[in-house]
PDB file of C-alpha atoms in Angstrom:
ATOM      1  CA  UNK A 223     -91.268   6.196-103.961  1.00 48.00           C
ATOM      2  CA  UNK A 224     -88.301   8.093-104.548  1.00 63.00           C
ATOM      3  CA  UNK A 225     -84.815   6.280-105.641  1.00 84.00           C
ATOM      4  CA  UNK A 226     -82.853   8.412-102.727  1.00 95.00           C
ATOM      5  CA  UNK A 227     -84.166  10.165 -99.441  1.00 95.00           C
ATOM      6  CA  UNK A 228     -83.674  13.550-100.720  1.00 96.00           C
ATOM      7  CA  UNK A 229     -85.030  14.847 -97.447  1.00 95.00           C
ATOM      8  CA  UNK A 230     -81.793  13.490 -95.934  1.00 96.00           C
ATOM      9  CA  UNK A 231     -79.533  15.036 -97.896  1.00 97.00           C
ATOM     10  CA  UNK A 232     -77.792  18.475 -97.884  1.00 96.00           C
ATOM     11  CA  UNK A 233     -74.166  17.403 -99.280  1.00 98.00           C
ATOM     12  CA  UNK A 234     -73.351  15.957-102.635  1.00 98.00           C
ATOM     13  CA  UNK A 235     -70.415  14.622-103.463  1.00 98.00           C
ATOM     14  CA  UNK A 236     -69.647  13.630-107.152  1.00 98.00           C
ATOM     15  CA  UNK A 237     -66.847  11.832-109.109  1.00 98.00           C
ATOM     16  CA  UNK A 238     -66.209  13.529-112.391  1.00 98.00           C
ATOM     17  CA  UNK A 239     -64.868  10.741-114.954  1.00 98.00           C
ATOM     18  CA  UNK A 240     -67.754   8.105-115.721  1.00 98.00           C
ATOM     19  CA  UNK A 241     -69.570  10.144-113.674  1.00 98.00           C
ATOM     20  CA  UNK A 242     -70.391  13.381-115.272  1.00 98.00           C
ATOM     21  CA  UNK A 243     -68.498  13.132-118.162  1.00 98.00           C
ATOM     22  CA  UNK A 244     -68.462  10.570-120.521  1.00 98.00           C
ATOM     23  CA  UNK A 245     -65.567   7.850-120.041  1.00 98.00           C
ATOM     24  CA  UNK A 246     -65.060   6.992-123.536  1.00 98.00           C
ATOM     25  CA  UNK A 247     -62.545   9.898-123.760  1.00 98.00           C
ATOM     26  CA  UNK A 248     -60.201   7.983-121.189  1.00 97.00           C
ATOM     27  CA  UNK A 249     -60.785   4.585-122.198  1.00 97.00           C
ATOM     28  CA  UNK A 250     -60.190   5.995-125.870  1.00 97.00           C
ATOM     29  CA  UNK A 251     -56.946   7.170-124.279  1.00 97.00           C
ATOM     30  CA  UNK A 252     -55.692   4.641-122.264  1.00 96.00           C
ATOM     31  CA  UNK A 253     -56.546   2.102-123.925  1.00 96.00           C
ATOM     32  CA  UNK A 254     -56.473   2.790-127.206  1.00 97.00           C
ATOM     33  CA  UNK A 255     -54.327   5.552-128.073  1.00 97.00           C
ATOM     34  CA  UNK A 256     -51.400   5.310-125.617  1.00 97.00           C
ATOM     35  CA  UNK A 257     -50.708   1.588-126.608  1.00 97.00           C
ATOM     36  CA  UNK A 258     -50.775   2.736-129.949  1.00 97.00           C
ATOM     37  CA  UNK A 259     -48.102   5.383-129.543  1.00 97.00           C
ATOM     38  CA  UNK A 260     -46.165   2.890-127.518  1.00 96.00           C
ATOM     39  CA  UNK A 261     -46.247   0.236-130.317  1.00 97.00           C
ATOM     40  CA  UNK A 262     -44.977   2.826-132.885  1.00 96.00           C
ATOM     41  CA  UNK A 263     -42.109   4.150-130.840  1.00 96.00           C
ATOM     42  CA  UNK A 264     -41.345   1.096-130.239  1.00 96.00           C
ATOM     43  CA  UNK A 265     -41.296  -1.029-132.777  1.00 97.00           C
ATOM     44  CA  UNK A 266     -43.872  -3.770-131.201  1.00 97.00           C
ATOM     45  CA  UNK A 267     -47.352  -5.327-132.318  1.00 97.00           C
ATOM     46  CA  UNK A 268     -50.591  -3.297-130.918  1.00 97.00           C
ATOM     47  CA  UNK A 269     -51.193  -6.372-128.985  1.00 97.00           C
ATOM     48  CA  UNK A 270     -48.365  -6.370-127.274  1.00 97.00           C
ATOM     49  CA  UNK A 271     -48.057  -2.773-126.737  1.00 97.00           C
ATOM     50  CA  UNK A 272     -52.008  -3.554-124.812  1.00 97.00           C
ATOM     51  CA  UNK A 273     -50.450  -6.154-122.772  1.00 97.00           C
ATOM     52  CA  UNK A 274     -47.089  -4.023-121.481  1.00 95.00           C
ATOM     53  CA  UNK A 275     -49.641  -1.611-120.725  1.00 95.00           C
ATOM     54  CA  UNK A 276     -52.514  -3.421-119.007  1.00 95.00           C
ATOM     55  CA  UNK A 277     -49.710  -5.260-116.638  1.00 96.00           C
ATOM     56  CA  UNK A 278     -48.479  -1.528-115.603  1.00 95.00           C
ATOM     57  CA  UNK A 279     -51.810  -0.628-115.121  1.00 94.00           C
ATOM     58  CA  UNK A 280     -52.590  -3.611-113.012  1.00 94.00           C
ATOM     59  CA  UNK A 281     -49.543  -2.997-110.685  1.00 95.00           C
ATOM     60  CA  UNK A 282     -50.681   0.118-109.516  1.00 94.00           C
ATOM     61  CA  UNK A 283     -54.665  -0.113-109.535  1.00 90.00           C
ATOM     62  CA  UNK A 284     -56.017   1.757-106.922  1.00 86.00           C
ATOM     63  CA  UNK A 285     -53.262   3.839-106.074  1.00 91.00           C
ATOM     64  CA  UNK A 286     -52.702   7.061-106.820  1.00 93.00           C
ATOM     65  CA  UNK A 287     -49.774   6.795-109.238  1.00 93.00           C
ATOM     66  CA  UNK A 288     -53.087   4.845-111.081  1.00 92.00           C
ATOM     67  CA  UNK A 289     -54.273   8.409-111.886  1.00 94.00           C
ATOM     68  CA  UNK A 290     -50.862  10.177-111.870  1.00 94.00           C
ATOM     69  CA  UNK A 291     -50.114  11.975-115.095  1.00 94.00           C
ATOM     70  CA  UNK A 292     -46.348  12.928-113.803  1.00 95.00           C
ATOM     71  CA  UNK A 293     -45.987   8.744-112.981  1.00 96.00           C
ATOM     72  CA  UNK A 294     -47.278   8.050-116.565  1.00 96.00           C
ATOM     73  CA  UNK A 295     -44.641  10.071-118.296  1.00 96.00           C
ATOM     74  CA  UNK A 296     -41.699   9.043-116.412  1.00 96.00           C
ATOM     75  CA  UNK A 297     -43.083   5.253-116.855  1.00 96.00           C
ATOM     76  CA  UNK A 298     -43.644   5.560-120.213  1.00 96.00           C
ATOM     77  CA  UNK A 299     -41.445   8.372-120.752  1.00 96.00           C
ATOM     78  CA  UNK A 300     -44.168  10.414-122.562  1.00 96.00           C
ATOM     79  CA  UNK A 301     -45.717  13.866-122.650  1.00 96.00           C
ATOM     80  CA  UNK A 302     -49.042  12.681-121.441  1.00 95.00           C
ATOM     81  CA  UNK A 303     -50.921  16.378-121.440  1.00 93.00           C
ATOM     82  CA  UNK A 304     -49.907  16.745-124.934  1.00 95.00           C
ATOM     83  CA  UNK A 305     -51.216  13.164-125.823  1.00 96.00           C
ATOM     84  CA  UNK A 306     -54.762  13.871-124.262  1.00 96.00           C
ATOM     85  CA  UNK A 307     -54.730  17.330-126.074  1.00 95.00           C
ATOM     86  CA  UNK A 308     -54.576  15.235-128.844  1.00 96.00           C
ATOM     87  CA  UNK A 309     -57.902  13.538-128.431  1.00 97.00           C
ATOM     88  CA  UNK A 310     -59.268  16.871-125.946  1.00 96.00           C
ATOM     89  CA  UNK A 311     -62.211  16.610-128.485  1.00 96.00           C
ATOM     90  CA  UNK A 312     -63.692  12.867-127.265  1.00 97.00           C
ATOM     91  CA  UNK A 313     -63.933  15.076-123.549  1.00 98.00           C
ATOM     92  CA  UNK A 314     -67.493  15.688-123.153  1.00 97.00           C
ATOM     93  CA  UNK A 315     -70.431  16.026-119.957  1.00 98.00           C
ATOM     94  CA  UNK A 316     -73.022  13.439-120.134  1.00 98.00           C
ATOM     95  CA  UNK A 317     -76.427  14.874-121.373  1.00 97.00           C
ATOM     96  CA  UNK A 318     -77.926  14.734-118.054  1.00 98.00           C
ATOM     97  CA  UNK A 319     -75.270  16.270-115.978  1.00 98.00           C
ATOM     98  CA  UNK A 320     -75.826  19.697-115.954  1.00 97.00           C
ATOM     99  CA  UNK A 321     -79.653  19.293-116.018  1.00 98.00           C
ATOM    100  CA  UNK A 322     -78.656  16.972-112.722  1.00 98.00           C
ATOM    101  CA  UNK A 323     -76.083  19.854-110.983  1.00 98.00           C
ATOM    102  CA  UNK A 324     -78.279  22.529-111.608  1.00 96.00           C
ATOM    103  CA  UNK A 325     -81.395  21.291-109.923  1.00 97.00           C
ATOM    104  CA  UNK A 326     -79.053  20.294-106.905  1.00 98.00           C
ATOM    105  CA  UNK A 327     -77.983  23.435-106.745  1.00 95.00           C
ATOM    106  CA  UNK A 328     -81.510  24.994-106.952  1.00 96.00           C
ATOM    107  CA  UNK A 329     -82.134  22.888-104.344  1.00 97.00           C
ATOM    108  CA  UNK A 330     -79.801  24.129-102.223  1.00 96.00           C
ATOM    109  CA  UNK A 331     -77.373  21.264-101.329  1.00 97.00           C
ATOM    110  CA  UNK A 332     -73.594  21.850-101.444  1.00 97.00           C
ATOM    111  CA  UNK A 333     -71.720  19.908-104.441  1.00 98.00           C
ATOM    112  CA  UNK A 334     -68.531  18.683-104.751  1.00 98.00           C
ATOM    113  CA  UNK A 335     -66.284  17.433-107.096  1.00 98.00           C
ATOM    114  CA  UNK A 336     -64.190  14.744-105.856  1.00 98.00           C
ATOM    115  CA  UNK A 337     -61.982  12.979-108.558  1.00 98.00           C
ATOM    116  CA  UNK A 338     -59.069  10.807-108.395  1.00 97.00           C
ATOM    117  CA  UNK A 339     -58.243  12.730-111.669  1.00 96.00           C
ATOM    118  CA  UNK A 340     -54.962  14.360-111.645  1.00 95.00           C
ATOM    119  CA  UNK A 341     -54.667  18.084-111.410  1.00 96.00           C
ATOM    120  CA  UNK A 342     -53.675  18.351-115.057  1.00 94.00           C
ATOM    121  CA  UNK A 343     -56.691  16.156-116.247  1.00 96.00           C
ATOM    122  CA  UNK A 344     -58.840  18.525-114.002  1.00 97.00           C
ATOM    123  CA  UNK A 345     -57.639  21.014-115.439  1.00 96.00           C
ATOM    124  CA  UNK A 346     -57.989  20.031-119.536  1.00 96.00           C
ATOM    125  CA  UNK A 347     -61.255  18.878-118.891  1.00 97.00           C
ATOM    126  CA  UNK A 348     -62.670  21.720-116.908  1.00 97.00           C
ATOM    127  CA  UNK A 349     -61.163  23.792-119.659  1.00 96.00           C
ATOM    128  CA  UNK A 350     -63.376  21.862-122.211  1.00 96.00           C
ATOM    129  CA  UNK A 351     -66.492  21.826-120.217  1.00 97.00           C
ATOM    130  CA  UNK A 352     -66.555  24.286-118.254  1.00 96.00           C
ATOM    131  CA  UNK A 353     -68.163  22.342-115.022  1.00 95.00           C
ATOM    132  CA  UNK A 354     -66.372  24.547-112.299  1.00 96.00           C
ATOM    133  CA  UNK A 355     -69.301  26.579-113.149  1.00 96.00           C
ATOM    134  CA  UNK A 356     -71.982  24.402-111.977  1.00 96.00           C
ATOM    135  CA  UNK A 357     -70.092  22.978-109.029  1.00 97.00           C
ATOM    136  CA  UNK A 358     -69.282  24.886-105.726  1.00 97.00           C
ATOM    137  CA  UNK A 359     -65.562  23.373-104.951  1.00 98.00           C
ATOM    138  CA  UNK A 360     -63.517  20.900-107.283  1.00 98.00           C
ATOM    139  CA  UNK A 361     -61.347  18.560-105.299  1.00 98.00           C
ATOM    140  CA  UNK A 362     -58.502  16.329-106.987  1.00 97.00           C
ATOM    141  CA  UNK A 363     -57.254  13.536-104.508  1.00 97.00           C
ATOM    142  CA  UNK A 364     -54.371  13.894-105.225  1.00 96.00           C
ATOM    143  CA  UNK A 365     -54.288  17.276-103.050  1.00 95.00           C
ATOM    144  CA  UNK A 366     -54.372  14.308-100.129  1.00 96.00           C
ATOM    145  CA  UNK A 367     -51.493  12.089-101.618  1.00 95.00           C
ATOM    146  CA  UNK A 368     -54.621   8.857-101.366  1.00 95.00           C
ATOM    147  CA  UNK A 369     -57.304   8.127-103.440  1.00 96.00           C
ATOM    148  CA  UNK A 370     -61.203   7.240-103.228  1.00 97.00           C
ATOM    149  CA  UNK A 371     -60.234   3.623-102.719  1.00 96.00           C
ATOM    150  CA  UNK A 372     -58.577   4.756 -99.689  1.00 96.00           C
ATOM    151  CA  UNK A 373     -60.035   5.074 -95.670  1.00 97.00           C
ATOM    152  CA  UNK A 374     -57.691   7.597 -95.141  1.00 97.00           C
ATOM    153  CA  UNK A 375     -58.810   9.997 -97.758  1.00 97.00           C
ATOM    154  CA  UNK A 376     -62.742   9.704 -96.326  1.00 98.00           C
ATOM    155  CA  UNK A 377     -61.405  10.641 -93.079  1.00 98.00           C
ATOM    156  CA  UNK A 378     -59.346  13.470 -94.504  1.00 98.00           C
ATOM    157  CA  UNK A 379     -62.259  15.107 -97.012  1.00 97.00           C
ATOM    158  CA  UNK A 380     -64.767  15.000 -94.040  1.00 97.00           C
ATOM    159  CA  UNK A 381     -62.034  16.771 -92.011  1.00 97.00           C
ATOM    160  CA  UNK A 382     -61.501  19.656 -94.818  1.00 96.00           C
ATOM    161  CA  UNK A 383     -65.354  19.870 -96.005  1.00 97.00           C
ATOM    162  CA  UNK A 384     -67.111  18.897 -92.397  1.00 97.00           C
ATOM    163  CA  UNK A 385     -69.709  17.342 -94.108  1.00 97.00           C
ATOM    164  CA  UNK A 386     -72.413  14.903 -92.171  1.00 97.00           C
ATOM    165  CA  UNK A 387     -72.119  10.968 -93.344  1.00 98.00           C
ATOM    166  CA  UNK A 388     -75.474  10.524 -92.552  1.00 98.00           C
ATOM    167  CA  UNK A 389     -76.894  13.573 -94.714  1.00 97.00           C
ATOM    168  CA  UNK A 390     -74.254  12.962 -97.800  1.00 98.00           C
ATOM    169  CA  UNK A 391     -75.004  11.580-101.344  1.00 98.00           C
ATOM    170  CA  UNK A 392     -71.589  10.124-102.869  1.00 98.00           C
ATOM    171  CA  UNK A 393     -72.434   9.180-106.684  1.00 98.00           C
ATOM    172  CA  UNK A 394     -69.620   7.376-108.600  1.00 98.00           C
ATOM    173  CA  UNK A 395     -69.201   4.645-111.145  1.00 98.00           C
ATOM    174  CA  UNK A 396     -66.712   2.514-109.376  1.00 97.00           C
ATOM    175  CA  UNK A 397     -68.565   0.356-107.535  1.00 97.00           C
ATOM    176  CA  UNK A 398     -64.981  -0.253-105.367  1.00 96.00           C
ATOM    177  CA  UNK A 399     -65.141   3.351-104.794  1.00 98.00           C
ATOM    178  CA  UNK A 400     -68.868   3.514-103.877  1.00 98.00           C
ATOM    179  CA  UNK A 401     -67.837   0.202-101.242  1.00 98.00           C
ATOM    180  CA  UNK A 402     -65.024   2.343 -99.399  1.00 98.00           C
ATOM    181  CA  UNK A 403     -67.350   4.946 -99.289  1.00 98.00           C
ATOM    182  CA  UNK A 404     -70.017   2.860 -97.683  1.00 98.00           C
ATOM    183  CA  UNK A 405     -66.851   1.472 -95.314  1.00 98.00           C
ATOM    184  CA  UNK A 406     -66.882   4.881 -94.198  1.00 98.00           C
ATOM    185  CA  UNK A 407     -70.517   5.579 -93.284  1.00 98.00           C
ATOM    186  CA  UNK A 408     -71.527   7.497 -96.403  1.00 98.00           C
ATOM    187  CA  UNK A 409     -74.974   6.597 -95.917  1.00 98.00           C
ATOM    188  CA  UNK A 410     -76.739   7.366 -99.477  1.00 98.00           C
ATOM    189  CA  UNK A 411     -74.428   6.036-102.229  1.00 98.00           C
ATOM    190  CA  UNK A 412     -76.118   5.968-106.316  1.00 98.00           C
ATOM    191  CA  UNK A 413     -73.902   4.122-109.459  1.00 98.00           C
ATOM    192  CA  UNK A 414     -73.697   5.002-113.023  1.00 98.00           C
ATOM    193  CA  UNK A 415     -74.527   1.978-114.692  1.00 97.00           C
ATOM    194  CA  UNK A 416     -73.461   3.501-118.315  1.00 98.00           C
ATOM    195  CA  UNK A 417     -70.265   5.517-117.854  1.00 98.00           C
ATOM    196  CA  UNK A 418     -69.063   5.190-121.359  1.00 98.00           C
ATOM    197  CA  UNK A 419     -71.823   6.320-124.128  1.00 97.00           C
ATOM    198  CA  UNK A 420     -69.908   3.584-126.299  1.00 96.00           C
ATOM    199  CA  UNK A 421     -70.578   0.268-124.187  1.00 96.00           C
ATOM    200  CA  UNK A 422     -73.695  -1.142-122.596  1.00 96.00           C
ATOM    201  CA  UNK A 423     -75.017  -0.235-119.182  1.00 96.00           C
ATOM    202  CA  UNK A 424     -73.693  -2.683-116.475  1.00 96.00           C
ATOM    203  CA  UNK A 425     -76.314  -4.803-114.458  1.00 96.00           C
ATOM    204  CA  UNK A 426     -75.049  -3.569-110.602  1.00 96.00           C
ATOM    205  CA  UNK A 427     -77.167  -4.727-107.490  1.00 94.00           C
ATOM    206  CA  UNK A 428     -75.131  -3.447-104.737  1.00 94.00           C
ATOM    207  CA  UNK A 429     -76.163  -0.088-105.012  1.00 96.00           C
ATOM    208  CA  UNK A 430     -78.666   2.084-106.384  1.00 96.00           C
ATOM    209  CA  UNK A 431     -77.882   2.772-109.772  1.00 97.00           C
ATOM    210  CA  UNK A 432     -78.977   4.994-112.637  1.00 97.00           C
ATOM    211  CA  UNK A 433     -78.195   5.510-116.402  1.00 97.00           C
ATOM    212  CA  UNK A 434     -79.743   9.266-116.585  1.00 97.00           C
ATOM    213  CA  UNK A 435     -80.068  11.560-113.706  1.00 97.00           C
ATOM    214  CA  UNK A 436     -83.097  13.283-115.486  1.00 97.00           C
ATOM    215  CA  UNK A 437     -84.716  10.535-113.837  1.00 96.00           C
ATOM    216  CA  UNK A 438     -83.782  12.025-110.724  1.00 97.00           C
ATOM    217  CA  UNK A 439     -84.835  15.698-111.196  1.00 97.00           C
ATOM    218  CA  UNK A 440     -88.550  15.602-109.646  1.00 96.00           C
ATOM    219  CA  UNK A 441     -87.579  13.940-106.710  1.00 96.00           C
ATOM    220  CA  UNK A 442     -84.516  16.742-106.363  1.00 96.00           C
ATOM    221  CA  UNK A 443     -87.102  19.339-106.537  1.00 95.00           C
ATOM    222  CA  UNK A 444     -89.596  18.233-104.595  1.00 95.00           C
ATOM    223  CA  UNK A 445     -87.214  17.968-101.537  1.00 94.00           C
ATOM    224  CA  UNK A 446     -84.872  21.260-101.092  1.00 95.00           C
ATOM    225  CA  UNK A 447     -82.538  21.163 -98.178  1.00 91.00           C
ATOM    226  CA  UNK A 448     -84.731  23.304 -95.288  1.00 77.00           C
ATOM    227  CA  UNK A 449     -83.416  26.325 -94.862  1.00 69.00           C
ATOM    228  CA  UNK A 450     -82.664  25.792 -90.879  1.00 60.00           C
ATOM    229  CA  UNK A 451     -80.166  23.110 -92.044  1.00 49.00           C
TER     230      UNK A 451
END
């Protein structure tokens, strides 16, 4: 029996970080490298340079100065594009991501990208990967001034894409995410269990979940979207 109802689906909707590409690179970065440069500048222990940061990053969770490059730089007052080009090499897809978007697409359901990501992060990693090629329409949330977390940005993607709740796949790795998604009658919702290649899968039993969409492929092709759809 297949994971998903494939035969229900025509729209898939996809987050990119954690999702299709590995997360390491941003944990790497956020975690790692930015407290770093903070500690150096500033004349502080690593440690503490972790804890100024993780209290900043708690205040605005879920919001999107959260995923706000231009917020990050005046906070921190930092060039934060140059300090990811730094690392741009830890930016990589997942193995089974474009083995995953191209049978959707041979399938003939509509996918979109829907990230949180700033439109500078977009942009540096779509630069390295090249995924606008596999993907018919990339969509930052910060076009809508609300993230994923958000009602209000649900309301405002079906408005622009006019997609069918009941016939749309949303596949993330936040599980908060995937529950404001359900909120909104997304009715077929999947996890990433593993979104960073350098930490164990998570056990997650609120959703469906998978750690390699290769798993996925047969049950993709057996069930193309009908062409009177």
């Amino acid at each position: 029996m297949p994971m998903l109802s494939w035969n229900q689906i025509d729209t898939v909707l996809l987050d990119m970080d954690g999702t299709l590409l590995d997360l390491h690179f941003d944990n790497h970065f956020w975690l790692e490298l930015i407290p770093a440069k903070l500690a150096e500048r500033d004349g502080i222990s690593l440690e503490q340079a972790k804890a100024r940061m993780q209290k900043d990053y708690d205040a605005v969770t879920g919001t999107i100065a959260w995923y706000c490059l231009d917020y990050w730089a005046e906070r921190l007052q930092m060039d934060i594009v140059s300090a990811k080009r730094e690392v741009q090499h830890l930016i990589s897809l997942r193995e089974d991501s474009l083995p995953f978007l191209d049978a959707l697409h041979a399938s003939g359901r509509q996918v979109v990208l829907v990230t949180n990501a700033h439109p500078g992060s977009l942009s540096l990693k779509v630069e390295r990967t090249q995924l606008d090629q596999h993907i018919d329409l990339l969509i930052s949330t910060h076009e809508f001034g609300v993230t994923k977390e958000s009602q209000s940005l649900w309301q405002q993607l079906q408005a622009r894409l006019g997609f069918d709740p009941a016939r749309t796949l949303f596949v993330d790795d936040s599980l908060v995410i995937l529950e404001a998604a359900r909120q909104f009658g997304i009715a077929h919702l999947l996890a990433v269990s593993n979104p960073d290649s350098k930490k164990p899968a998570r056990q997650i039993d609120d959703f469906p979940a998978v750690q390699d969409f290769r798993y996925l492929l047969e049950d993709i092709r057996r069930y193309p979207v009908q062409p009177d759809r």
